[in-house]
Short mmCIF file of C-alpha atoms in Angstrom, two decimals:
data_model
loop_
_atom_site.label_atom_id
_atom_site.label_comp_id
_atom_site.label_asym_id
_atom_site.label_seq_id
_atom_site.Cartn_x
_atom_site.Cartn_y
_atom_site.Cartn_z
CA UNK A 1 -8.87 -11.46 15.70
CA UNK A 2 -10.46 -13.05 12.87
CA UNK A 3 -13.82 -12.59 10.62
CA UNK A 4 -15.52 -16.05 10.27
CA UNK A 5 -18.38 -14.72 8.16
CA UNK A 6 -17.20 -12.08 5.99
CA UNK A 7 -16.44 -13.23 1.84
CA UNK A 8 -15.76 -9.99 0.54
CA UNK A 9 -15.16 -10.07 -3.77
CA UNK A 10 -11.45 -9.66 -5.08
CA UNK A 11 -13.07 -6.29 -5.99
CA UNK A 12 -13.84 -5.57 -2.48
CA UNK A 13 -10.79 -6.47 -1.32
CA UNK A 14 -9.02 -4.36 -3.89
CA UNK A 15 -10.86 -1.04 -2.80
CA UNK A 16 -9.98 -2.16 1.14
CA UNK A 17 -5.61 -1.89 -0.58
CA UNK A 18 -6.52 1.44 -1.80
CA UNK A 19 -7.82 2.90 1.59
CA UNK A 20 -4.69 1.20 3.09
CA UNK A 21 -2.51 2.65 0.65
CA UNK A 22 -3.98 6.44 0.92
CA UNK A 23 -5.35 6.17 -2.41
CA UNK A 24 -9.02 6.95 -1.16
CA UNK A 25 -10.33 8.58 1.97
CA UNK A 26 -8.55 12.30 1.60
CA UNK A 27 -5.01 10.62 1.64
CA UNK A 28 -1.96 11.91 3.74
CA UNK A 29 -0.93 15.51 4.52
CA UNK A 30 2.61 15.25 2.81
CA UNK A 31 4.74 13.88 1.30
CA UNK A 32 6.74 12.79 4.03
CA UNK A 33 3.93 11.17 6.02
CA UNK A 34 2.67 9.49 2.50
CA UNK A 35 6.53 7.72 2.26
CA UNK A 36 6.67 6.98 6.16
CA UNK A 37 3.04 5.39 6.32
CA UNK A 38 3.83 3.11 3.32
CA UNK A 39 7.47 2.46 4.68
CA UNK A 40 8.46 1.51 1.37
CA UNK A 41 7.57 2.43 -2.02
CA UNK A 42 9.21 1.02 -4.74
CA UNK A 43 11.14 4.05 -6.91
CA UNK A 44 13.23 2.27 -9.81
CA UNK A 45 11.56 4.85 -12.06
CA UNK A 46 11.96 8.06 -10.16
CA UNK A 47 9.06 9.80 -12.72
CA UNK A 48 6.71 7.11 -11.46
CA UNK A 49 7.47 7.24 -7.88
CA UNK A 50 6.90 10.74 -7.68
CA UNK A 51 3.65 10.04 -9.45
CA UNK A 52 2.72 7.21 -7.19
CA UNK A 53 4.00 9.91 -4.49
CA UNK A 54 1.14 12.50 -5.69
CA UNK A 55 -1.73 10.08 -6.53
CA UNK A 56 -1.36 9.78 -2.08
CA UNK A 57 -0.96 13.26 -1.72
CA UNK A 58 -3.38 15.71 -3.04
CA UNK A 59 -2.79 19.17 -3.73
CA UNK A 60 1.11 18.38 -4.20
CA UNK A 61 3.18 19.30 -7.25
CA UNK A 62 6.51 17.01 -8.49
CA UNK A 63 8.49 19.83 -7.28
CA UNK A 64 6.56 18.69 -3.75
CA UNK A 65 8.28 15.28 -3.99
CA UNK A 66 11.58 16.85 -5.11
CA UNK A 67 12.18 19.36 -2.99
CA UNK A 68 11.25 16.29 -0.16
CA UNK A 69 14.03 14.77 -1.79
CA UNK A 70 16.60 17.83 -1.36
CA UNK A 71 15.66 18.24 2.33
CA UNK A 72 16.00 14.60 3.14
CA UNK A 73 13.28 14.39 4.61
CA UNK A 74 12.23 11.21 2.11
CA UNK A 75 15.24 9.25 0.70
CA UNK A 76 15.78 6.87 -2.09
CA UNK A 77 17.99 3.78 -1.68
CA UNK A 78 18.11 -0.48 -2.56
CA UNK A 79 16.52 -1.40 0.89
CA UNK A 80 15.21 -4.70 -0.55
CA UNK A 81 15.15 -6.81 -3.24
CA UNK A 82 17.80 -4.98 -5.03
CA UNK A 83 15.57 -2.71 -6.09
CA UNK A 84 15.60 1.34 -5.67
CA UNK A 85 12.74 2.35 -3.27
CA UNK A 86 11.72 5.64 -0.99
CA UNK A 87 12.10 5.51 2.94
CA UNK A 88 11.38 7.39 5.80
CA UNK A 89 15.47 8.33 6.19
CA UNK A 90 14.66 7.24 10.24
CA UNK A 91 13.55 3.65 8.63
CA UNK A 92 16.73 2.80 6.06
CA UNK A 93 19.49 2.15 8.29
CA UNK A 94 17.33 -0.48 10.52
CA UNK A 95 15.63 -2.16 7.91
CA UNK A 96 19.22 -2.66 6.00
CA UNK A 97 20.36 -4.78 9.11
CA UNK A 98 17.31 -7.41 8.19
CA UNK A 99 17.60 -7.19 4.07
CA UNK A 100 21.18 -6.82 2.68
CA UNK A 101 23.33 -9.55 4.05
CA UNK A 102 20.41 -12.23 1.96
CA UNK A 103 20.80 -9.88 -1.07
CA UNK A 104 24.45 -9.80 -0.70
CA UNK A 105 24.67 -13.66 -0.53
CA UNK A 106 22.34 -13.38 -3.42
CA UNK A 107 24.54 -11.53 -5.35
CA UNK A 108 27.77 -13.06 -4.20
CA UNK A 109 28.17 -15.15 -7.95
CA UNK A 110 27.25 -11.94 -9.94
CA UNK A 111 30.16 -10.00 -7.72
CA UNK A 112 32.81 -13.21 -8.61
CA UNK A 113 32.00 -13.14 -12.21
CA UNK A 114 32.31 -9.04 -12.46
CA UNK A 115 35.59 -9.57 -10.34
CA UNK A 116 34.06 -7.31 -7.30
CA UNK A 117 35.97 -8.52 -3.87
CA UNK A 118 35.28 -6.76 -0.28
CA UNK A 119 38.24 -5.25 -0.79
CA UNK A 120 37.04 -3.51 -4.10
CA UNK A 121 33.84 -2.24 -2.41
CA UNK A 122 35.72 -0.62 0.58
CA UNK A 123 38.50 0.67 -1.86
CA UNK A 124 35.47 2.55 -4.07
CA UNK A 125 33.83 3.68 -0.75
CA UNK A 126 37.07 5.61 0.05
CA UNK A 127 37.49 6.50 -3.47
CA UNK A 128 33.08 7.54 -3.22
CA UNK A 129 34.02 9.65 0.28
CA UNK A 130 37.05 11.84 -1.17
CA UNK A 131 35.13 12.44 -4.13
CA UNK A 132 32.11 14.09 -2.24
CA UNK A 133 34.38 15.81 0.02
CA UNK A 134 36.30 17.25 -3.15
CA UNK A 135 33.45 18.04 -4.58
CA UNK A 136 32.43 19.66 -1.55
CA UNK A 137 35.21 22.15 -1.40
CA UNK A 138 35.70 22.91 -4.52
CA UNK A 139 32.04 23.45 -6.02
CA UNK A 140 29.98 23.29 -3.07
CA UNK A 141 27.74 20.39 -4.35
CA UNK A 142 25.91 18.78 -1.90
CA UNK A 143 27.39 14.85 -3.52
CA UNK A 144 28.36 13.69 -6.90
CA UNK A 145 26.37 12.28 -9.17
CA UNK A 146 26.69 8.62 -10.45
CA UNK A 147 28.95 9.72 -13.77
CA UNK A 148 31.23 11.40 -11.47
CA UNK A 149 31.27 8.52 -9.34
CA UNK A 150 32.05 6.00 -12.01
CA UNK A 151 34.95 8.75 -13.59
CA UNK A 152 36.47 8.49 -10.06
CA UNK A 153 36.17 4.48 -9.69
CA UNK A 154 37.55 4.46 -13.25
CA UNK A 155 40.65 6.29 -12.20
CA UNK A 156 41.36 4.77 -9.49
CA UNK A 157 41.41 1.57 -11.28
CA UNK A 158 37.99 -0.21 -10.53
CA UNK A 159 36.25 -0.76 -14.10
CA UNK A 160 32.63 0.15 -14.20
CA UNK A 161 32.17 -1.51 -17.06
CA UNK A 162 29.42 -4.48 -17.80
CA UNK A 163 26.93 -3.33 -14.87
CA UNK A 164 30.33 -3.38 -12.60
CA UNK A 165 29.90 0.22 -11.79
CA UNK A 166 26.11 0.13 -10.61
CA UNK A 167 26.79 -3.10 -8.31
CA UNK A 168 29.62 -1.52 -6.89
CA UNK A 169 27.60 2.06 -5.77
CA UNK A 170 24.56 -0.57 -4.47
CA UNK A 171 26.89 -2.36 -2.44
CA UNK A 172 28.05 0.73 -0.93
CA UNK A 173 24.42 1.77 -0.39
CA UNK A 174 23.83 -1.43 0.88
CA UNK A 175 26.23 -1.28 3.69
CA UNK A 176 25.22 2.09 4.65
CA UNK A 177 27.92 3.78 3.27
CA UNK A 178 26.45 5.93 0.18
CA UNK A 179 22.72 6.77 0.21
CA UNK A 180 21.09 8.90 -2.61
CA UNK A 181 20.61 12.53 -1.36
CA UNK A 182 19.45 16.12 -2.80
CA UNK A 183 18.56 16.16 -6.80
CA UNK A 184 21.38 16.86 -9.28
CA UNK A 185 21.29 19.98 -11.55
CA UNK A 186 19.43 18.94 -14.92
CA UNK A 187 21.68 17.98 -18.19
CA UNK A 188 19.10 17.60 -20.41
CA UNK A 189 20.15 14.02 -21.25
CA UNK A 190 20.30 11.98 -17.90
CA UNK A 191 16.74 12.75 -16.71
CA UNK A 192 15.66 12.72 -13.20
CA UNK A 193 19.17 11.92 -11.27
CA UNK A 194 20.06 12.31 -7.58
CA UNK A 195 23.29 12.83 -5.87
CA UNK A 196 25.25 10.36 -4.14
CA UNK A 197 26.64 11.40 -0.43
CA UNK A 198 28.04 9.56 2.61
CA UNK A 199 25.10 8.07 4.53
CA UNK A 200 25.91 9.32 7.78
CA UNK A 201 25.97 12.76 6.66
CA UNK A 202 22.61 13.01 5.05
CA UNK A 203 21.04 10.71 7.63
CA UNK A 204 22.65 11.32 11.21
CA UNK A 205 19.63 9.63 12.89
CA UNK A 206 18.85 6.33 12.76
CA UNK A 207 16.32 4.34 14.55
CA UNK A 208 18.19 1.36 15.82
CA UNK A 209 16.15 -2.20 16.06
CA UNK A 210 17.11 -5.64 17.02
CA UNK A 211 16.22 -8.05 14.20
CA UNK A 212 13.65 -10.12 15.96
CA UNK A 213 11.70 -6.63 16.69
CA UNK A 214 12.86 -4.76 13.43
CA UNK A 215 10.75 -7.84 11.63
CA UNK A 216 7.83 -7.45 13.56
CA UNK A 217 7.55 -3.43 13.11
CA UNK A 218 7.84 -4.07 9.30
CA UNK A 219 5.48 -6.86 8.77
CA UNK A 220 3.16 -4.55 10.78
CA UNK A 221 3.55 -1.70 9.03
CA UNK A 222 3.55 -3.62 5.92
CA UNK A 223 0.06 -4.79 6.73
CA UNK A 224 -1.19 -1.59 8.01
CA UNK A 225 -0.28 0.09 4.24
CA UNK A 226 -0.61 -2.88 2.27
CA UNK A 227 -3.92 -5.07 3.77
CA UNK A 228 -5.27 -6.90 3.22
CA UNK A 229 -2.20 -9.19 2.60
CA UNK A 230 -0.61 -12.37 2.76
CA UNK A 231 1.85 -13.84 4.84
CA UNK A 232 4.07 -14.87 1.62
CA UNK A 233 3.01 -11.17 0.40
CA UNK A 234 5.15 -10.03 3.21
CA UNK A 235 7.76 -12.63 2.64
CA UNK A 236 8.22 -11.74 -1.17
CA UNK A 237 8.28 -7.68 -0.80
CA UNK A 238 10.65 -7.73 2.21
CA UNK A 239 12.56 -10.84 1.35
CA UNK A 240 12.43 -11.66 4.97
CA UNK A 241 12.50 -15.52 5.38
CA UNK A 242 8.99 -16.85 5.91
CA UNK A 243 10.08 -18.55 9.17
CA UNK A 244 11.07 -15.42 10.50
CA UNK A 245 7.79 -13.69 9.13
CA UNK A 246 5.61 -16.61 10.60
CA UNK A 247 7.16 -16.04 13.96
CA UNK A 248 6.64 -11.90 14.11
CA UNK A 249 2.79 -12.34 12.84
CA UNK A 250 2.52 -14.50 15.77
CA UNK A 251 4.29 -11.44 17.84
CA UNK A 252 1.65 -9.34 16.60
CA UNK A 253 -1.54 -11.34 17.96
CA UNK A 254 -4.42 -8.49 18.96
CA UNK A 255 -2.82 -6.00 16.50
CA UNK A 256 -4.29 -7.53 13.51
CA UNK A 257 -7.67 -8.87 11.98
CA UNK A 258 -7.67 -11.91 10.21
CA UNK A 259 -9.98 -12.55 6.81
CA UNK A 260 -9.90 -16.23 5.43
CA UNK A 261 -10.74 -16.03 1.87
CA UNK A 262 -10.74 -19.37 0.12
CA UNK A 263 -8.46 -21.29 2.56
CA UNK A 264 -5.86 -18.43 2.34
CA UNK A 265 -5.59 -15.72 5.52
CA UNK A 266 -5.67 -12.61 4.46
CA UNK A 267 -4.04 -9.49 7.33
CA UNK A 268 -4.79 -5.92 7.59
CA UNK A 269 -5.48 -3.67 10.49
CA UNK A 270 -8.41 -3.33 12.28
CA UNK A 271 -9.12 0.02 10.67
CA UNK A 272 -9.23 -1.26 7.74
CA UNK A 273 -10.95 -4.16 8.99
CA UNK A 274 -13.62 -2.11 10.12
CA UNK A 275 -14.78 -0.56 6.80
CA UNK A 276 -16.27 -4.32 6.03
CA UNK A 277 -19.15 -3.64 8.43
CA UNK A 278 -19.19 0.56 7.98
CA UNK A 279 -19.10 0.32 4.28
CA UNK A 280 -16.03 -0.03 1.90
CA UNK A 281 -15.65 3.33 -0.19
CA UNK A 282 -14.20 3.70 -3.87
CA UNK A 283 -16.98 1.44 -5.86
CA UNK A 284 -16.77 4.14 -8.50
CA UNK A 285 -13.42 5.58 -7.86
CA UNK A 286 -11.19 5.77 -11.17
CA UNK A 287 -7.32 5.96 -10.80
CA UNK A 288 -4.59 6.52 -13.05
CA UNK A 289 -1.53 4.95 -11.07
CA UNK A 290 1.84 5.07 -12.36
CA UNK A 291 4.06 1.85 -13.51
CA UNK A 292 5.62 0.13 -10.70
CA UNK A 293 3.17 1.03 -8.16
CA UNK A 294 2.41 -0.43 -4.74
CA UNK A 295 -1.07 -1.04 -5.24
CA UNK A 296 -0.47 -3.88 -7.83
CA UNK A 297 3.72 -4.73 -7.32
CA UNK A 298 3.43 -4.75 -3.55
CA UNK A 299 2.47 -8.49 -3.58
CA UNK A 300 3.37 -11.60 -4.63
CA UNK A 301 -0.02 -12.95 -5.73
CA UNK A 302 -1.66 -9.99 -7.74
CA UNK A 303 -4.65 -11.78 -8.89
CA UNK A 304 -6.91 -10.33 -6.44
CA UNK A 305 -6.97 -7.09 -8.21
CA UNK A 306 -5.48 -8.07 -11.80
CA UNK A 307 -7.02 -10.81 -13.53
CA UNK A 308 -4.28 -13.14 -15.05
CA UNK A 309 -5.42 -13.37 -18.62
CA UNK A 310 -4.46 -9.26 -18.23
CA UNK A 311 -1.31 -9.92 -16.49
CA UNK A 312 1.23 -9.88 -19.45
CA UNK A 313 -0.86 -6.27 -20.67
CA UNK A 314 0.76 -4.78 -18.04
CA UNK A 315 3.98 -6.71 -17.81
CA UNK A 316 5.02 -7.39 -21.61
CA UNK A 317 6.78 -10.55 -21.78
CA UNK A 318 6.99 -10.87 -17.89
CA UNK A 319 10.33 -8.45 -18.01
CA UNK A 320 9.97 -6.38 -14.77
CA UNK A 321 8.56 -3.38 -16.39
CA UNK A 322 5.37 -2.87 -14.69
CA UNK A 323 3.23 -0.08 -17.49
CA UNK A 324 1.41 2.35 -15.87
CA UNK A 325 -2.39 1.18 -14.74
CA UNK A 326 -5.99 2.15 -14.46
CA UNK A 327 -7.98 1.08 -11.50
CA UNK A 328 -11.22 1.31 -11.80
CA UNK A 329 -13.41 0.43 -8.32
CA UNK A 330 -10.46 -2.16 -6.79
CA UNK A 331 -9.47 -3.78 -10.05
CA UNK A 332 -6.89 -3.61 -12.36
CA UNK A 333 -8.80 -3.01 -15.77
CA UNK A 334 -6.30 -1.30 -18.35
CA UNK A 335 -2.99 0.66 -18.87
CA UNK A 336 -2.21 4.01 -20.30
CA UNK A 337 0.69 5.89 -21.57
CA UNK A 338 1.97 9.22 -21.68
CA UNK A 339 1.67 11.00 -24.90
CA UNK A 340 4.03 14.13 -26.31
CA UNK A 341 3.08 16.06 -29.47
CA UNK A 342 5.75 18.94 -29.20
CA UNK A 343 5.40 20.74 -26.05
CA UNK A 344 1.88 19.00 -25.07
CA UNK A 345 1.74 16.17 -23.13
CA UNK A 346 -0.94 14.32 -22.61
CA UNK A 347 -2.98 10.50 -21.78
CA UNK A 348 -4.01 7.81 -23.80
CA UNK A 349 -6.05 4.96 -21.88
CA UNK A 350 -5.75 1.16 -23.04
CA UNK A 351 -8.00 -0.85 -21.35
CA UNK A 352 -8.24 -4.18 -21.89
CA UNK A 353 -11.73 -4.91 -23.13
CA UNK A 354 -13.65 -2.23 -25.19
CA UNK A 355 -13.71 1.16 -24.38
CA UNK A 356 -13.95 2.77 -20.94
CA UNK A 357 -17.97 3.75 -19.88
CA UNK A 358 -18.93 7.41 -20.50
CA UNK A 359 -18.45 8.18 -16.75
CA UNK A 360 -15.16 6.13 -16.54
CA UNK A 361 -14.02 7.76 -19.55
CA UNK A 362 -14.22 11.13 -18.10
CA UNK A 363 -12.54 10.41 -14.91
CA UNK A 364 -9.87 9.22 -16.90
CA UNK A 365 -9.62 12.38 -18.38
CA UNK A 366 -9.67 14.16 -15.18
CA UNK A 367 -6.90 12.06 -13.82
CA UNK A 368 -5.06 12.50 -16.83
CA UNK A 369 -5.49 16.31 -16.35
CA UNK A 370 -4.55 16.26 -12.56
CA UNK A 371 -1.15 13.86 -13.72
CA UNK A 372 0.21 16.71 -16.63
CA UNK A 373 -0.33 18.72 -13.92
CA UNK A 374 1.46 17.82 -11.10
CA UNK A 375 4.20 16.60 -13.93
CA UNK A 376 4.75 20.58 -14.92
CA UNK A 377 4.62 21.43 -11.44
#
């Protein structure tokens, strides 16, 4: 289905990601059904993830996301783009069967030139497997962290050396071997880390899809969270070819709604759609998102919602490192950072141009409040 008439602003189209992503409208009742309705949230920075985690979830704490962590019942793992994101643990396995054999064959020259063969990976997933079971018996831990990991690779003759170490554990979570598991014990230098433990262990059931279908049920449910988007959105967050992602949207004809926007199609579900004729909330709304989130890295084209003479503000020198954002009404208009004077923590907000308006200014402040604390919690 498609709307011929409707030429909603990018700021329009903004607020219509944030209802998609549970960012206005009440949200999702947990934590689990935040991570399952978004199918993927990208979690390089575990502080920001469980931020981005909260910000979808109101009324939960960081111990909330953690303690979702240490039941399983939300996972962390490299499910695409060689980059750490949280999963449904139902979702990983099947979605692994589309995404890691392109990433491996993308990262088949790195693996020559650190000297990593098939037989190395299988060798450190034996080596990964006796060292959680030893583990096991001897201190009852639930895994082993990544330095205990690399100690045992290291012994057993596999240098982890030169990022050697961290592409041989993401190979072995690649294949469905490893997956990250229940937090590990603060050491007051490491920060936030999880354990390591054999994938079938922490995840015993899988959801099992055929490709072809497997493609379609995550370009749906990509849409659902992330509309309206792009075809070549889709393409560049799942790294599924854009043959194969041409072919499932035309699987999913009747489940979608359609929105041209200068000569590009736009998807998103017809909920979502719907909110064009009813009324699209958030005009005022005022968010504090974390770095890395969904609601600007979920796409390839992010000048919908961030204007490109701000782009570089928020990713210095076009490194990766998405800072942390303020959304103001659907559109990217500043950053902020986290402050610590001793104990206190606290917000500073950057926007781009001026200063934020009286009213903006003080929902600021009340994010900033409701982020310290769910931090301490």
């Amino acid at each position: 289905m498609a709307l011929a008439h409707q030429n909603p602003s990018p700021r329009i189209m903004g607020r219509l990601r944030l209802v998609s992503q549970g960012l206005l409208g009440g949200g999702f009742p947990s934590v689990a059904d935040a991570v399952r309705w978004m199918t993927a949230m990208q979690a390089q920075d575990l502080g920001h993830a469980l931020w981005a985690v909260g910000q979808r979830v109101p009324g939960t704490r960081a111990s909330d996301v953690r303690a979702a962590l240490d039941a399983g019942t939300v996972v962390r793992s490299w499910p695409m783009r060689g980059t750490l994101h949280l999963l449904a643990p139902e979702d990983l396995r099947w979605i692994l069967d589309i995404t890691s054999g392109r990433l491996m064959t993308a990262v088949a020259g790195r693996h020559r030139e650190l000297g990593i063969t098939q037989d190395d990976i299988s060798h450190c997933r034996d080596i990964a497997h006796k060292t959680t079971e030893g583990l096991k018996a001897s201190e009852g831990a639930h895994g082993a962290t990544r330095e205990q990991l690399f100690q045992a690779f290291e012994e057993a003759g596999q240098s982890t050396t030169a990022q050697r170490g961290i592409h041989l554990l993401g190979s072995l979570c690649q294949r469905a071997w490893l997956v990250q598991g229940p937090m590990a014990a603060p050491t007051g230098k490491a920060g936030l880390q999880q354990l390591f433990v054999p994938f079938e262990e922490w995840i015993p059931n899988s959801r099992v899809l055929q490709r072809e279908e497997g493609i379609a049920e995550l370009l749906f449910r990509y849409l659902r969270s992330h509309g309206p988007a792009t075809i070549k959105d889709f393409a560049w967050w799942s790294q599924v070819p854009l043959t194969e992602a041409r072919a499932a949207l035309k699987s999913l004809h009747g489940h979608l709604v359609e929105l041209p926007l200068r000569g590009t199609s736009y998807w998103m579900s017809p909920e979502t759609a719907a909110m064009l004729d009813d009324g699209v909330p958030g005009s005022r709304s005022l968010l504090a998102l974390p770095g890395f989130d969904e609601f600007l890295l979920g796409y390839q084209d992010r000048s919908l919602v961030l204007a490109p003479e701000y782009a570089e503000q928020v990713v210095p020198g076009k490194n990766g490192v998405f800072k942390r954002i303020i959304v103001s009404g659907g559109e990217v208009v500043g950053t902020w950072a986290r402050t610590v004077n001793g104990k206190s923590v606290g917000v500073l907000p950057e926007p781009f141009a001026g200063q934020l308006g009286t009213a903006a200014g003080r929902s600021f402040e009340a994010q900033g409040r409701a982020y310290v604390k769910f931090m301490a919690g």
